[in-house]
XYZ file of C-alpha atoms in Angstrom:
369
model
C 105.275 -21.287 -37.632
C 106.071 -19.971 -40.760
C 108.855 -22.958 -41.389
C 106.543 -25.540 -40.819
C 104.107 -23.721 -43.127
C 106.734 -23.449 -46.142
C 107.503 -27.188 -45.847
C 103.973 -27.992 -45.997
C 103.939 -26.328 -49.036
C 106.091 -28.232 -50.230
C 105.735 -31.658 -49.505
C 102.220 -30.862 -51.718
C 104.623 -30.091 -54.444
C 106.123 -33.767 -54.155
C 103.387 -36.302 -55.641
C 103.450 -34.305 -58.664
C 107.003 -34.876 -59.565
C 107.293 -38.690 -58.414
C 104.006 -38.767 -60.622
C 106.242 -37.360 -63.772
C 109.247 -39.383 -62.313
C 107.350 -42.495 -62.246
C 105.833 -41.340 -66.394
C 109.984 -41.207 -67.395
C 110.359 -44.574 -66.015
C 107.621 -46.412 -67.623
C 108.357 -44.538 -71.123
C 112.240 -45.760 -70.758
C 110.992 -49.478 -69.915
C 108.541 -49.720 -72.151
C 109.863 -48.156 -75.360
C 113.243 -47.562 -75.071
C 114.712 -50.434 -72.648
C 116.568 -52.001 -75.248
C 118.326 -51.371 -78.926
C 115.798 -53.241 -80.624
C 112.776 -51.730 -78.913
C 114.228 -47.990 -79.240
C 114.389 -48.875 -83.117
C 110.843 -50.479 -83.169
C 109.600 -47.219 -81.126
C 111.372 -44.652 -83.563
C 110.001 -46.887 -86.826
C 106.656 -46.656 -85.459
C 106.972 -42.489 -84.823
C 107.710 -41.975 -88.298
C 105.172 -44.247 -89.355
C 102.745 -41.755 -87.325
C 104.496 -38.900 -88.665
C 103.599 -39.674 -92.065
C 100.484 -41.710 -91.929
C 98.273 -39.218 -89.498
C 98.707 -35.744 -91.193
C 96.457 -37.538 -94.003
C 94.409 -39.397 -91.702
C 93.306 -36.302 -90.332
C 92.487 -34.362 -93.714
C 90.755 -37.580 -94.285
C 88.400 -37.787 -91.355
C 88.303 -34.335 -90.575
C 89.602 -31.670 -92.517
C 88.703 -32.411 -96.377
C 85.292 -34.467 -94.469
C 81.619 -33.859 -95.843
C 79.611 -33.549 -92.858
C 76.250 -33.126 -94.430
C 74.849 -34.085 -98.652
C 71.065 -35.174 -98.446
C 72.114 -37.241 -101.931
C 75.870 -37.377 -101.384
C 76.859 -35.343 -104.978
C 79.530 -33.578 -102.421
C 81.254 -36.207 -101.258
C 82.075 -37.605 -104.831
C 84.158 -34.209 -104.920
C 87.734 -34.964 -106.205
C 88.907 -33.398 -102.992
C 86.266 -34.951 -100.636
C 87.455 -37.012 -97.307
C 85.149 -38.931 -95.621
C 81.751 -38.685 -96.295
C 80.283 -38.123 -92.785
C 77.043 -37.253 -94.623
C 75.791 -41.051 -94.389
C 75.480 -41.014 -90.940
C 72.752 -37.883 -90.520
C 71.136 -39.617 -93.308
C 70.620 -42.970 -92.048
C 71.013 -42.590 -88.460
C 67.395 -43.655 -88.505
C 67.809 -47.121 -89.870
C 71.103 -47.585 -88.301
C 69.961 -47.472 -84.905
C 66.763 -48.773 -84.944
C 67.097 -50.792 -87.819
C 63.358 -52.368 -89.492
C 61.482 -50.974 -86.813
C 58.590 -48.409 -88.010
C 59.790 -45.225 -88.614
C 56.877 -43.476 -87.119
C 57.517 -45.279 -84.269
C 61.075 -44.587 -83.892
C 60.458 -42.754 -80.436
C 59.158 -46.411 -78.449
C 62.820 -47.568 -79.570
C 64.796 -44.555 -78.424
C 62.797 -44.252 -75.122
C 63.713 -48.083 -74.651
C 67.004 -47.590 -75.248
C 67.434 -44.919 -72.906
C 65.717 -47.277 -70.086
C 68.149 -49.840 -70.504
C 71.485 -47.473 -70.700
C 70.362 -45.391 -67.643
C 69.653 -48.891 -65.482
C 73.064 -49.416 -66.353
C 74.307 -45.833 -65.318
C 72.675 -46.468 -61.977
C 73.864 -49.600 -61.562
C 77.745 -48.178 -62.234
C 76.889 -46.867 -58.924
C 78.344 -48.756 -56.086
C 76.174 -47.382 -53.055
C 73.220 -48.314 -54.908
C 74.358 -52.312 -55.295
C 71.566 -54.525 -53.534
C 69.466 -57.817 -54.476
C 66.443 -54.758 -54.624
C 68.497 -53.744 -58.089
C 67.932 -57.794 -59.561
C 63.781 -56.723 -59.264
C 64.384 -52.745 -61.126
C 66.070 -54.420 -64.116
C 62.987 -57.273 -64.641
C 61.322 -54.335 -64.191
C 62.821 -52.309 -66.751
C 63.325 -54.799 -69.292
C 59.655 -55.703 -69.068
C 58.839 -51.870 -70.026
C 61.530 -51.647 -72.693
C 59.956 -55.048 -74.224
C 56.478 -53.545 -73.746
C 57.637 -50.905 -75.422
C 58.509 -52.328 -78.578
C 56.219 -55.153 -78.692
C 53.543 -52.241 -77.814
C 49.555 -54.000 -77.423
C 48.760 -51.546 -74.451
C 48.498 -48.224 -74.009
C 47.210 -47.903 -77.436
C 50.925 -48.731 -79.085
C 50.330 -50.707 -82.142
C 51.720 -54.216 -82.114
C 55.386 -54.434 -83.852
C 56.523 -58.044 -84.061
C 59.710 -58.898 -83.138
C 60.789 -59.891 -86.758
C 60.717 -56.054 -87.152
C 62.828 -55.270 -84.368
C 67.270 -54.150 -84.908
C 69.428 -51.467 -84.365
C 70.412 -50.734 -81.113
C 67.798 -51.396 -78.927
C 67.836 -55.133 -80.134
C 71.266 -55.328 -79.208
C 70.816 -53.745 -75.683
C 68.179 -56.020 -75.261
C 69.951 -59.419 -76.026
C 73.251 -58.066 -74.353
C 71.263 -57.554 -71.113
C 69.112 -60.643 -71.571
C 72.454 -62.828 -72.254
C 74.161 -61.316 -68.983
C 71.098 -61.257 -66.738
C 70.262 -65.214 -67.417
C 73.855 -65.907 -67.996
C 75.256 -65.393 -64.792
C 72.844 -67.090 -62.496
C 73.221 -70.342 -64.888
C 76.842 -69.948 -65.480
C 76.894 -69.924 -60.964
C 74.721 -73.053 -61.418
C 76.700 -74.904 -63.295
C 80.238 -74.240 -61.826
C 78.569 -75.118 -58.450
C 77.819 -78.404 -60.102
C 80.764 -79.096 -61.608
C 82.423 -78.760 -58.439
C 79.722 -80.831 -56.654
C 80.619 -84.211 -54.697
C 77.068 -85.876 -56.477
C 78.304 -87.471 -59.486
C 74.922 -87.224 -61.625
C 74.818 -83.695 -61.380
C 78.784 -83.053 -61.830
C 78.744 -85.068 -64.706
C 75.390 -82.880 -66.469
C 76.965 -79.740 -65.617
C 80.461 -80.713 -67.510
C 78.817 -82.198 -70.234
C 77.201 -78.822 -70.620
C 79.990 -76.880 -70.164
C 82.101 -78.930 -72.143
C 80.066 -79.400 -75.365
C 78.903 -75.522 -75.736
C 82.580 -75.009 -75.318
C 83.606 -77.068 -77.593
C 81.515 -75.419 -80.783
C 81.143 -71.916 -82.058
C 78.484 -69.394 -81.125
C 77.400 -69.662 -84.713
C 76.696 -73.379 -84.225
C 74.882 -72.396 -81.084
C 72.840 -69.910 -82.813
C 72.171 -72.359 -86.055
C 70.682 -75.302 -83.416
C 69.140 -72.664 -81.571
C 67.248 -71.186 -84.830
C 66.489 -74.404 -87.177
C 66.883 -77.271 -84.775
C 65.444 -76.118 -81.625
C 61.921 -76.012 -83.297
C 62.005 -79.633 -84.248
C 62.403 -81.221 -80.770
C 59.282 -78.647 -79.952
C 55.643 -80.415 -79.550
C 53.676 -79.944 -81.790
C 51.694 -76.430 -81.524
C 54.374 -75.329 -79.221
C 56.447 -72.330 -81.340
C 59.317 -69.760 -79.966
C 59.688 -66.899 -81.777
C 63.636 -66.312 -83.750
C 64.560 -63.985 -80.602
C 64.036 -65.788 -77.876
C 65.631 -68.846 -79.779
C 68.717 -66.654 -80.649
C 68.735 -65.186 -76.613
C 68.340 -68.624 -75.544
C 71.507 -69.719 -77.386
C 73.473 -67.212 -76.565
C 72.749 -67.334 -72.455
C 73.636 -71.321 -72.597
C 77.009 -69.984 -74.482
C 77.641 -66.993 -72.196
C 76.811 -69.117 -69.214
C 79.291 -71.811 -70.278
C 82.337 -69.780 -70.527
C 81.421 -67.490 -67.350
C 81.154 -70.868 -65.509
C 84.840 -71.415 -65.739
C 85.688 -68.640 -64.692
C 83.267 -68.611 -61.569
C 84.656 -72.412 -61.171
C 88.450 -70.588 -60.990
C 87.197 -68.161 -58.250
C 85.544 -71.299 -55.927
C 88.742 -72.856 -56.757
C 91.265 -70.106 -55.516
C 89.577 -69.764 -52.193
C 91.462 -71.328 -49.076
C 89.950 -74.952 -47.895
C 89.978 -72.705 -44.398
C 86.871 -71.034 -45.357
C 84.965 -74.279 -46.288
C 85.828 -75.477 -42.649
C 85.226 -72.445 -40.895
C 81.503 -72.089 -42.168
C 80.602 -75.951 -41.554
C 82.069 -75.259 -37.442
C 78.897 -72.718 -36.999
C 76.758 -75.023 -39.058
C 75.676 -73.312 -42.084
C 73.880 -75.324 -44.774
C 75.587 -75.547 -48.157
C 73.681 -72.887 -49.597
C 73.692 -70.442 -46.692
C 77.778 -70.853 -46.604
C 77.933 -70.838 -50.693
C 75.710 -67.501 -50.962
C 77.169 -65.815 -47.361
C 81.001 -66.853 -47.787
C 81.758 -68.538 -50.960
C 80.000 -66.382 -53.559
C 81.238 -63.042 -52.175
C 84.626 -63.858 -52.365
C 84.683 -65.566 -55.556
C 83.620 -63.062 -57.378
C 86.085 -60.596 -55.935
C 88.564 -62.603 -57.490
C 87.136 -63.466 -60.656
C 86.019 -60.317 -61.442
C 88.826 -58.705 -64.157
C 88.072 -61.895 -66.090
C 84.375 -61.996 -65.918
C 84.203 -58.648 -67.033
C 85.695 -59.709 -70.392
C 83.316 -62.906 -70.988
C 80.490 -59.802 -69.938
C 82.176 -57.153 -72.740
C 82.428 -60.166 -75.209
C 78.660 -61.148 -74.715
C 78.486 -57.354 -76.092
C 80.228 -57.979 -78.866
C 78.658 -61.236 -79.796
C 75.627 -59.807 -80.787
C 76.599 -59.118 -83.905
C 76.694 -62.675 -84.726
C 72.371 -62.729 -84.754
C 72.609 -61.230 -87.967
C 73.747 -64.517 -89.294
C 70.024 -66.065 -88.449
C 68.345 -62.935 -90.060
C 68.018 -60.473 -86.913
C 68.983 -56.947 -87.615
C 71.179 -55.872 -84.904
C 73.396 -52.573 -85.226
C 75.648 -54.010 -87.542
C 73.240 -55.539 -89.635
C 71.261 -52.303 -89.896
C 74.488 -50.327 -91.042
C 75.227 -53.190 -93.945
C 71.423 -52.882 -94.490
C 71.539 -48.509 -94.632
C 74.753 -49.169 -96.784
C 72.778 -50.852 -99.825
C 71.762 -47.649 -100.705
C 73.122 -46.956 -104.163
C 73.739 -43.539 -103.045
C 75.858 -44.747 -99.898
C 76.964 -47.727 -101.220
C 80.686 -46.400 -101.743
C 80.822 -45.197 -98.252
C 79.900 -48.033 -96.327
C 83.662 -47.171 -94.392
C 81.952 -44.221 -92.542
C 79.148 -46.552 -91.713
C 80.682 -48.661 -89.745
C 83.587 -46.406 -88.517
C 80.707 -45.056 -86.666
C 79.205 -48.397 -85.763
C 82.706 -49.056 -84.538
C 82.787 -45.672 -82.518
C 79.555 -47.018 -80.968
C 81.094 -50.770 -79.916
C 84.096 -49.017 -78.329
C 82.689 -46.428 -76.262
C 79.984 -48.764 -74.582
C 83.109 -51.403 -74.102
C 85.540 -49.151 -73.147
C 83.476 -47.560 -70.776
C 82.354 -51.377 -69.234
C 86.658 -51.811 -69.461
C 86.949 -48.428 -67.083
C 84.335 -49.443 -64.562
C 86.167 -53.094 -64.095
C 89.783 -51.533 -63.684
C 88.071 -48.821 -60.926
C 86.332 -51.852 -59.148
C 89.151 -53.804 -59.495
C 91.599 -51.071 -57.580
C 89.014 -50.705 -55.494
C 88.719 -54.137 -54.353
C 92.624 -54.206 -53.919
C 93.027 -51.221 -51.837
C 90.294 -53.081 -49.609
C 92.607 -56.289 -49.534
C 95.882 -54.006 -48.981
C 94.035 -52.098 -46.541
C-alpha cells in the first residue's frame, strides 16, 4: 500500500507545476515572443525601474496623512497631501446634503451596497429579489427625502456624493434592462409599427451623446409638460439616462436573441407555448447566458456615466470632490482628491468586472459540462 500512497502524493504535487509551467508560457508569449516585443517589455521595466521608486515616496513615503489647515503639506519635502481626504470626506461623499444629517446618507448607502452584496450571491437569484430592491430603494429614497419618522424634509436639489450616484446607477440599471428587453423584442418583431418605434428609438438615442440626452432631458423635457405638471432635475436626469442605458443594452440583448439556433423557436411552438411563455421560459434564459460578458460592460459604464449629471447641476461624487477642492486651503491638491475618487470608481467596477468573469466561467463549465 505504501506505493500507491507515495504516488498519490505525488500526483497532488503535479497541478502546481503545470500551474507555474503554464505562468512561463504565457510570460514568453506575451512579452517576449518576438525581438520587438522583448525590446518593448525591457523599455517598459526600466521605465518602472525609474519612475516607481519616486512614485512611492510620493504617495507613500514623503505623504501627509493628516494637517487640519494643510501648513504640512506645503513642506518642501512633502508628497502627497493625503490630509484632504480626512478633511473633506464629509462633503465628498455626501456632497450638499446637511451635515447633521450625514448619517440618513451613509445608512442609505449601506442599503443599496449590501442589496448588491446579496445579490452577488447566486443561490439567492429569484424574481422574489426584483420586489427586495423596490423595496430597498424606496427606504434609501425615504431616507433622504425624509417627511416620516420625524426626518426633516431634504429636497433633492440638496442631494450628491455617493449615495446620489448609487441611487441613479441602480435606478438606470433597474429600469434599463426591462426597457432595453422591450425594445430588442420589438425590433426583432414581425409587426412593422412596433419594429419600426423600437428602431427609431434605438437608433436616435444612439446616435447622440449622453450629454445631449441629459440637456433634452433637463431644459426640454419640461416644455412638452402640461401645464402644472413639473418633474423634479433627478428624475429628469434618471429618466435620460435609463432611455440611453436601455438603448445600448438593447443591442446587445438583440445579439443574444440573434445567436440562438432557429431549433429552439420551433421546438417551443410544437408544445404550443404562446410568444411570451416561450420568450420568458426559453428565449430569455439563454440569451442572456450569452450576452452576458458584454452586458456587464454597458452595466459598469452606466456606473461610470454618472458623472456626467454634474453637467445639469447635480452633485454626484465627482462633482462633490471639484466642489471640496475650491477650498483655498485644498485648492493645490485637488490630485489627491480625485486619486481617491478614482480609487472609489475602480474598486466598485473592478469588483462588478470580477463577478462577470466568475459567472462567466461558471456558465462555461455548465456548457462544457
Amino acid at each position: 500500500m505504501a506505493p500507491v500512497a507515495n504516488a498519490s502524493k505525488s500526483s497532488k504535487r503535479l497541478p502546481p507545476a503545470i500551474r507555474r509551467k503554464a505562468l512561463i508560457e504565457r510570460v514568453q508569449t506575451n512579452l517576449f515572443s518576438s525581438v520587438p516585443n522583448t525590446i518593448l517589455t525591457l523599455l517598459c521595466i526600466i521605465a518602472l525601474v525609474l519612475a516607481v521608486p519616486d512614485l512611492l515616496r510620493w504617495v507613500l513615503v514623503n505623504a501627509v496623512w493628516y494637517s487640519p489647515d494643510g501648513s504640512a503639506c506645503r513642506a518642501p519635502d512633502a508628497g502627497a497631501c493625503w490630509a484632504l481626504i480626512p478633511e473633506k470626506y464629509r462633503l465628498i461623499l455626501f456632497g450638499t446634503y446637511p451635515y447633521e444629517e450625514h448619517w440618513r446618507a451613509a445608512l442609505a448607502c449601506i442599503l443599496i451596497i449590501g442589496m448588491t452584496v446579496i445579490c452577488g450571491i447566486r443561490k439567492l437569484w429569484s424574481w422574489q429579489l426584483l420586489i427586495v430592491w423596490l423595496i430597498v430603494i424606496t427606504a434609501a429614497i425615504a431616507l433622504l427625502y425624509g417627511g416620516i419618522l420625524g426626518l426633516s424634509v431634504v429636497g433633492t436639489h440638496m442631494w450628491g456624493g455617493l449615495p446620489l450616484t448609487l441611487l441613479l446607477f441602480v435606478g438606470t440599471v433597474l429600469g434599463g434592462l426591462p426597457l432595453a428587453v422591450l425594445l430588442a423584442l420589438g425590433r426583432v418583431s414581425n409587426l412593422p409599427g412596433i419594429k419600426a418605434v423600437c428602431t427609431g428609438v434605438i437608433e436616435i438615442t444612439r446616435g447622440v451623446p449622453l450629454v445631449t440626452v441629459l440637456f433634452m432631458a433637463a431644459l426640454m423635457l419640461p416644455l412638452f409638460l402640461p401645464d402644472g405638471l413639473t418633474i423634479n432635475k433627478l428624475m429628469r436626469a434618471q429618466i435620460g439616462m435609463i432611455i440611453f442605458f436601455a438603448a445600448y443594452a438593447a443591442e446587445v440583448v438583440r445579439g443574444g436573441l440573434q445567436a440562438i439556433p432557429r431549433g429552439q423557436y420551433e421546438a417551443a411552438d410544437s408544445i404550443n407555448l404562446s410568444y411570451w411563455k416561450r420568450t420568458r421560459m426559453i428565449v430569455l434564459p439563454q440569451a442572456f447566458r450569452i450576452i452576458l460578458p458584454a452586458l456587464m460592460n454597458d452595466v459598469i459604464r452606466a456606473f461610470k456615466n454618472t458623472t456626467f449629471v454634474s453637467i445639469i447641476g447635480l452633485y454626484d461624487i465627482l462633482g462633490a470632490t471639484k466642489a471640496a477642492t475650491n477650498d483655498p486651503i485644498w485648492v493645490r491638491y485637488s490630485a489627491e482628491g480625485y486619486l481617491f475618487v478614482f480609487m472609489l470608481y475602480f474598486a466598485f467596477c473592478y469588483s462588478m468586472s470580477r463577478y462577470s468573469m466568475g459567472i462567466e466561467r461558471s456558465l462555461s463549465a455548465r456548457r462544457n459540462y
